[in-house]
Coordinates of C-alpha atoms in Angstrom, one line a residue:
Chain I
M29 CA 72.4 161.1 -39.0
S30 CA 73.4 159.3 -36.4
Q31 CA 77.3 157.3 -37.0
G32 CA 75.9 154.0 -36.2
Q33 CA 77.9 151.1 -33.9
L34 CA 80.9 150.4 -34.4
W35 CA 81.9 147.5 -36.9
E36 CA 85.5 146.1 -36.8
V37 CA 87.1 144.8 -40.5
F38 CA 88.6 142.1 -41.7
V39 CA 89.8 141.3 -45.1
R40 CA 91.4 138.4 -46.9
S41 CA 93.8 139.3 -49.9
R42 CA 93.6 136.2 -51.3
R43 CA 92.9 132.4 -51.2
G44 CA 94.0 130.1 -48.8
L45 CA 95.5 133.5 -46.8
S46 CA 93.3 134.3 -43.7
H47 CA 91.4 137.3 -43.3
T48 CA 93.5 140.0 -41.1
H49 CA 92.4 142.8 -39.2
V50 CA 92.1 146.0 -41.6
G51 CA 90.4 148.3 -39.3
S52 CA 86.9 149.9 -38.6
L53 CA 84.1 151.9 -39.0
H54 CA 80.7 152.8 -38.7
A55 CA 77.4 151.6 -40.2
P56 CA 73.9 151.2 -39.3
D57 CA 73.8 147.5 -39.5
A58 CA 76.3 144.7 -41.3
E59 CA 75.0 144.6 -44.2
M60 CA 75.9 148.6 -44.5
A61 CA 79.0 147.6 -42.7
L62 CA 80.0 145.2 -45.7
R63 CA 79.0 148.0 -47.7
N64 CA 81.3 150.8 -46.4
A65 CA 84.2 148.2 -45.9
R66 CA 83.7 147.6 -49.4
D67 CA 84.5 151.3 -50.5
L68 CA 87.0 152.0 -47.6
Y69 CA 88.8 148.9 -47.4
T70 CA 88.8 147.2 -50.9
R71 CA 88.7 150.3 -53.5
R72 CA 92.0 149.4 -54.7
Q73 CA 91.8 145.5 -54.9
E74 CA 92.8 144.5 -51.3
G75 CA 90.0 142.0 -51.1
V76 CA 88.3 139.0 -51.8
S77 CA 86.4 138.5 -49.5
I78 CA 85.3 140.6 -45.9
W79 CA 84.2 139.8 -42.5
V80 CA 82.7 142.3 -40.1
V81 CA 82.1 141.6 -36.9
P82 CA 80.6 144.2 -34.2
S83 CA 83.2 145.7 -32.0
T84 CA 81.3 145.7 -28.5
A85 CA 81.6 141.7 -29.5
V86 CA 85.5 141.5 -28.7
T87 CA 86.5 140.9 -25.8
A88 CA 90.2 142.3 -25.4
S89 CA 93.1 141.6 -23.0
S90 CA 93.9 143.8 -21.1
P91 CA 96.6 146.2 -20.7
D92 CA 97.0 145.7 -17.1
E93 CA 97.6 142.3 -17.2
K94 CA 100.2 142.3 -19.9
D95 CA 102.8 140.8 -17.9
P96 CA 101.0 137.3 -17.1
F97 CA 99.8 137.3 -20.1
F98 CA 102.8 137.3 -22.0
A99 CA 105.9 137.5 -20.5
P100 CA 106.3 134.0 -19.4
A101 CA 106.6 133.2 -23.7
G102 CA 109.5 135.6 -23.3
D103 CA 111.9 132.6 -22.6
K104 CA 110.5 129.4 -23.9
P105 CA 112.6 129.4 -27.9
Y106 CA 111.9 125.9 -27.9
R107 CA 108.6 126.8 -28.8
H108 CA 109.5 128.2 -32.0
P109 CA 109.8 125.8 -35.1
T110 CA 113.6 126.5 -36.1
F111 CA 114.6 123.0 -35.3
Y112 CA 113.5 122.0 -38.6
E113 CA 114.1 122.9 -42.4
V114 CA 110.6 125.0 -44.3
P115 CA 110.1 123.2 -47.4
E116 CA 110.8 125.0 -50.3
G117 CA 107.5 126.8 -52.3
V118 CA 105.7 126.8 -48.6
R119 CA 105.8 130.7 -48.7
N120 CA 102.7 131.2 -46.0
L121 CA 103.1 128.7 -42.9
Chain L
M9 CA 82.4 183.1 -74.9
T10 CA 84.7 182.2 -78.0
T11 CA 85.0 178.6 -78.2
A12 CA 84.8 176.3 -80.5
R13 CA 81.7 174.2 -81.0
P14 CA 82.4 170.7 -80.2
E15 CA 81.0 168.5 -83.1
T16 CA 77.7 166.9 -81.9
P17 CA 77.0 164.0 -84.1
A18 CA 73.8 163.7 -86.3
A19 CA 71.1 161.0 -85.2
D20 CA 71.7 159.6 -88.7
A21 CA 75.5 159.8 -89.2
G22 CA 75.5 156.1 -90.0
P23 CA 78.5 154.1 -88.9
A24 CA 78.9 156.5 -86.4
E25 CA 75.5 156.6 -84.9
H26 CA 76.6 154.7 -81.8
L27 CA 78.5 158.6 -81.5
H28 CA 75.4 159.9 -80.9
A29 CA 74.4 157.6 -77.6
A30 CA 77.9 158.0 -76.4
L31 CA 77.5 162.1 -76.5
A32 CA 74.3 161.7 -73.9
L33 CA 75.2 158.5 -72.0
G34 CA 78.9 160.5 -71.3
D35 CA 77.0 163.4 -70.3
D36 CA 74.8 161.5 -67.5
A37 CA 77.3 160.2 -66.3
L38 CA 79.7 163.5 -66.2
V39 CA 77.0 165.8 -64.8
L40 CA 76.3 162.9 -62.5
A41 CA 79.0 162.3 -61.3
Q42 CA 80.0 166.0 -60.6
R43 CA 76.4 166.3 -58.4
L44 CA 78.1 163.2 -56.3
G45 CA 81.0 165.0 -56.2
E46 CA 79.9 167.3 -54.4
W47 CA 79.6 165.9 -51.7
T48 CA 82.1 165.2 -51.1
G49 CA 83.8 166.4 -47.3
N50 CA 80.1 166.9 -46.8
A51 CA 78.0 163.8 -47.0
P52 CA 76.5 162.5 -43.7
T53 CA 79.3 160.2 -42.4
L54 CA 82.7 159.5 -43.3
E55 CA 82.0 156.2 -45.0
E56 CA 79.1 157.8 -47.0
D57 CA 81.1 160.8 -48.4
V58 CA 83.8 157.6 -49.1
A59 CA 80.4 155.5 -51.0
L60 CA 79.6 158.8 -52.9
T61 CA 82.7 159.9 -54.2
N62 CA 83.4 155.8 -55.6
I63 CA 80.6 155.7 -57.1
G64 CA 81.1 159.4 -59.0
L65 CA 84.3 158.3 -59.5
D66 CA 82.8 154.8 -61.8
L67 CA 80.8 157.5 -63.4
L68 CA 83.6 160.1 -64.5
G69 CA 85.4 156.7 -65.6
Q70 CA 82.2 155.9 -67.6
A71 CA 82.0 159.6 -68.7
R72 CA 85.4 160.0 -70.2
H73 CA 85.6 156.5 -72.1
L74 CA 82.6 158.0 -73.3
L75 CA 83.2 161.3 -74.0
G76 CA 86.6 160.1 -75.5
L77 CA 85.1 158.2 -78.3
V78 CA 82.8 161.4 -79.7
G79 CA 86.0 164.1 -79.2
D80 CA 88.5 166.2 -76.6
E81 CA 86.8 164.8 -73.1
D82 CA 88.0 168.5 -71.7
E83 CA 87.0 170.4 -74.5
L84 CA 83.5 168.4 -74.1
A85 CA 83.0 168.8 -70.3
F86 CA 84.4 172.7 -70.1
H87 CA 83.8 173.6 -73.0
R88 CA 80.4 172.8 -74.7
D89 CA 77.4 175.6 -73.3
E90 CA 74.0 174.7 -71.2
R91 CA 71.7 174.0 -75.0
E92 CA 74.8 172.0 -75.8
F93 CA 74.4 169.4 -73.3
R94 CA 72.4 165.9 -73.8
N95 CA 72.3 164.4 -70.5
L96 CA 69.0 163.7 -68.6
Q97 CA 67.5 166.1 -66.4
L98 CA 67.3 163.9 -63.7
V99 CA 71.1 163.7 -62.8
E100 CA 71.5 167.8 -62.7
Q101 CA 68.6 168.1 -60.2
P102 CA 70.5 169.4 -56.9
N103 CA 71.7 166.8 -54.2
G104 CA 69.2 168.5 -51.3
D105 CA 69.5 166.4 -48.9
F106 CA 70.3 163.2 -48.7
A107 CA 66.6 160.9 -49.1
H108 CA 66.7 163.4 -52.4
T109 CA 70.8 162.4 -53.5
I110 CA 69.6 158.7 -52.6
A111 CA 65.9 158.5 -54.8
R112 CA 67.8 160.4 -57.5
Q113 CA 70.4 157.1 -57.9
L114 CA 68.1 154.7 -57.3
Y115 CA 66.2 156.4 -60.1
F116 CA 68.7 156.4 -62.3
S117 CA 70.9 153.3 -61.7
C118 CA 67.8 150.9 -61.7
A119 CA 67.6 152.3 -65.4
Q120 CA 71.0 152.3 -66.1
S121 CA 71.8 148.4 -65.2
L122 CA 69.0 147.5 -67.4
V123 CA 70.6 148.9 -70.2
H124 CA 73.7 148.7 -69.6
R125 CA 73.4 145.2 -69.3
E126 CA 71.3 145.1 -72.9
L127 CA 74.0 147.1 -74.5
A128 CA 76.8 144.8 -73.4
A129 CA 74.8 141.6 -75.2
S130 CA 74.5 144.1 -78.1
D131 CA 76.9 144.8 -81.2
S132 CA 77.3 148.1 -80.0
P133 CA 80.6 150.0 -80.5
L134 CA 79.7 150.3 -76.6
A135 CA 79.0 147.4 -76.3
G136 CA 82.9 146.3 -74.6
L137 CA 82.6 149.8 -72.4
A138 CA 79.3 147.9 -70.9
G139 CA 80.2 145.4 -70.2
K140 CA 82.6 146.7 -68.1
T141 CA 80.8 149.1 -66.5
V142 CA 78.0 146.4 -65.3
H143 CA 79.4 145.3 -62.3
E144 CA 80.1 149.1 -61.1
V145 CA 76.2 150.0 -61.8
A146 CA 75.4 146.8 -60.5
Y147 CA 77.0 148.8 -56.7
H148 CA 75.8 151.8 -56.9
R149 CA 72.1 150.1 -57.7
D150 CA 72.6 147.9 -54.4
H151 CA 73.7 151.0 -52.1
A152 CA 70.6 152.8 -53.5
V153 CA 68.4 150.4 -53.1
Q154 CA 70.0 149.9 -49.0
W155 CA 69.6 153.4 -48.5
T156 CA 66.2 153.6 -49.6
L157 CA 65.0 150.4 -47.5
R158 CA 66.6 152.2 -44.2
L159 CA 65.7 155.5 -44.8
G160 CA 61.8 154.5 -45.9
D161 CA 61.5 151.9 -42.9
G162 CA 63.6 153.9 -40.6
T163 CA 62.6 156.6 -38.2
E164 CA 59.2 158.9 -39.0
E165 CA 61.9 161.9 -40.0
S166 CA 63.6 159.9 -42.2
R167 CA 60.4 158.5 -44.0
T168 CA 58.6 162.0 -44.4
R169 CA 62.0 163.2 -46.0
M170 CA 63.0 160.0 -48.1
Q171 CA 58.6 159.7 -49.9
R172 CA 59.3 163.8 -50.4
A173 CA 62.6 163.0 -52.0
L174 CA 61.0 160.3 -54.3
D175 CA 57.6 162.5 -54.7
A176 CA 59.8 165.4 -56.3
L177 CA 61.9 163.5 -58.8
W178 CA 59.2 161.7 -60.4
R179 CA 58.5 163.9 -63.0
Y180 CA 61.9 163.8 -63.8
T181 CA 61.8 159.7 -64.7
G182 CA 59.9 159.7 -68.1
E183 CA 63.0 161.0 -69.8
L184 CA 64.7 157.2 -68.7
F185 CA 63.1 155.6 -71.4
D186 CA 63.0 158.0 -74.5
P187 CA 64.5 156.4 -77.4
V188 CA 68.5 157.6 -77.9
P189 CA 68.9 157.8 -81.9
G190 CA 72.2 155.1 -81.8
L191 CA 71.7 153.1 -78.6
P192 CA 70.3 149.2 -79.9
V193 CA 68.3 149.3 -76.6
D194 CA 64.7 149.5 -76.9
L195 CA 64.5 151.7 -74.0
P196 CA 60.9 152.6 -73.1
A197 CA 60.4 148.9 -73.8
L198 CA 62.7 148.8 -70.2
R199 CA 59.9 151.1 -68.2
A200 CA 58.3 148.6 -67.2
P201 CA 61.1 146.4 -65.8
W202 CA 62.5 149.5 -64.3
L203 CA 59.0 149.4 -62.8
R204 CA 58.7 146.5 -61.3
D205 CA 62.0 146.9 -59.6
V206 CA 61.5 150.0 -58.4
T207 CA 58.1 149.9 -56.5
E208 CA 59.4 146.6 -55.2
V209 CA 62.4 148.1 -53.9
V210 CA 59.6 151.2 -52.8
E211 CA 57.4 148.6 -51.1
R212 CA 59.6 147.0 -49.3
A213 CA 60.7 149.8 -48.1
T214 CA 57.1 151.0 -46.7
L215 CA 57.0 153.8 -49.1
R216 CA 54.4 155.0 -51.9
L217 CA 55.3 154.3 -55.7
P218 CA 54.6 158.6 -56.7
S219 CA 51.1 158.9 -58.8
G220 CA 51.8 162.1 -60.3
P221 CA 52.9 162.4 -64.3
D222 CA 56.4 161.1 -65.2
R223 CA 57.9 164.4 -67.0
A224 CA 56.4 167.9 -66.2
A225 CA 54.4 169.9 -69.1
W226 CA 57.1 172.6 -69.6
A227 CA 59.8 169.4 -70.4
A228 CA 58.9 169.3 -74.0
G229 CA 62.1 167.7 -74.9
G230 CA 63.8 167.5 -72.4
G231 CA 67.5 167.0 -72.1
R232 CA 68.5 164.8 -74.8
D233 CA 67.7 168.1 -77.2
G234 CA 69.3 170.7 -74.6
V235 CA 66.7 172.1 -72.6
H236 CA 67.5 171.7 -69.4
T237 CA 66.5 173.0 -66.0
E238 CA 67.2 175.7 -64.0
A239 CA 70.0 174.5 -61.7
F240 CA 71.5 172.9 -64.3
G241 CA 73.6 176.8 -64.8
R242 CA 74.9 176.9 -62.3
L243 CA 76.5 173.5 -61.9
L244 CA 77.7 174.3 -65.3
A245 CA 79.3 177.5 -63.7
E246 CA 81.1 175.7 -60.8
M247 CA 82.1 172.8 -63.2
Q248 CA 83.3 174.7 -66.0
H249 CA 85.1 178.0 -64.8
L250 CA 88.5 177.3 -64.2
P251 CA 89.9 175.9 -67.3
R252 CA 87.3 178.5 -69.2
S253 CA 89.0 181.3 -66.3
H254 CA 92.4 180.3 -67.6
P255 CA 93.0 178.4 -70.4
G256 CA 95.1 175.3 -70.4
A257 CA 95.4 175.4 -67.0
R258 CA 97.2 172.1 -65.6
W259 CA 97.7 170.4 -61.5

């Protein structure tokens, strides 16, 4: 049996949080990818919602472009939200 | 073999009648869990390996609960001989190719999901367990349905194998609906909805429902009476040899 195509798996761990990339898996189609993701990534109650996306649909930044992409942010501390107090009780900003 | 015979509750034992049903359902779950465990490390893909093992572990959980009601779960699992097991012949059938495993899962889990739903709504002492297992059994059923559709409506090879598997296991499906004393579920009445469910899946998979008899002529009594098929002895040998050759062995 062929392995099927590769899928990226995103799991939302709790209501109110975003889906987070947890890994990838093989499956013949999207429906089976969802089920495999359920078995592989949520068997210890890690999630309340799953997304699967074909890996081929992901456009990734290239390691060669690392500097133009990310270096310019290095000396711009004013972009960090450190100039005001985070209200108490806000855990996920 | 000098092991003590565990108590097999009598069918008409009044308040403990449900233990007879617990033994039957518990043995179904235990034996199918053992069969599915044989796929660990051998399944067609890593993902399917985990899926089948998960289903097997769900069933093992059911078996532990049910056999625990009847007596000592380890004693019952490891120190009974073939004729003392009350499981259906369907669940002891060898894994065969992947299609055989899926056909066995389809026939069994479609029935199990109907049984557990009725059991959960009953006033049986087993209702609590059934209430918890309804969701996991629904998933087992869905897993089998999804694969039946894909194998049936897949390649020429997968289609041939899936049809062969449905045909080969059909003769063990009649027993699914034989009454079980102590089980407050009208099993014979569930055959019609089961047949409707299975037919719908099989037709969507572009396969045909087997037309032969749903029980073998020699099956007299069947698994619920302790009459088992040839492959069951080998399954028990593998499952039981360690605790029997090293009594009291622990991990």
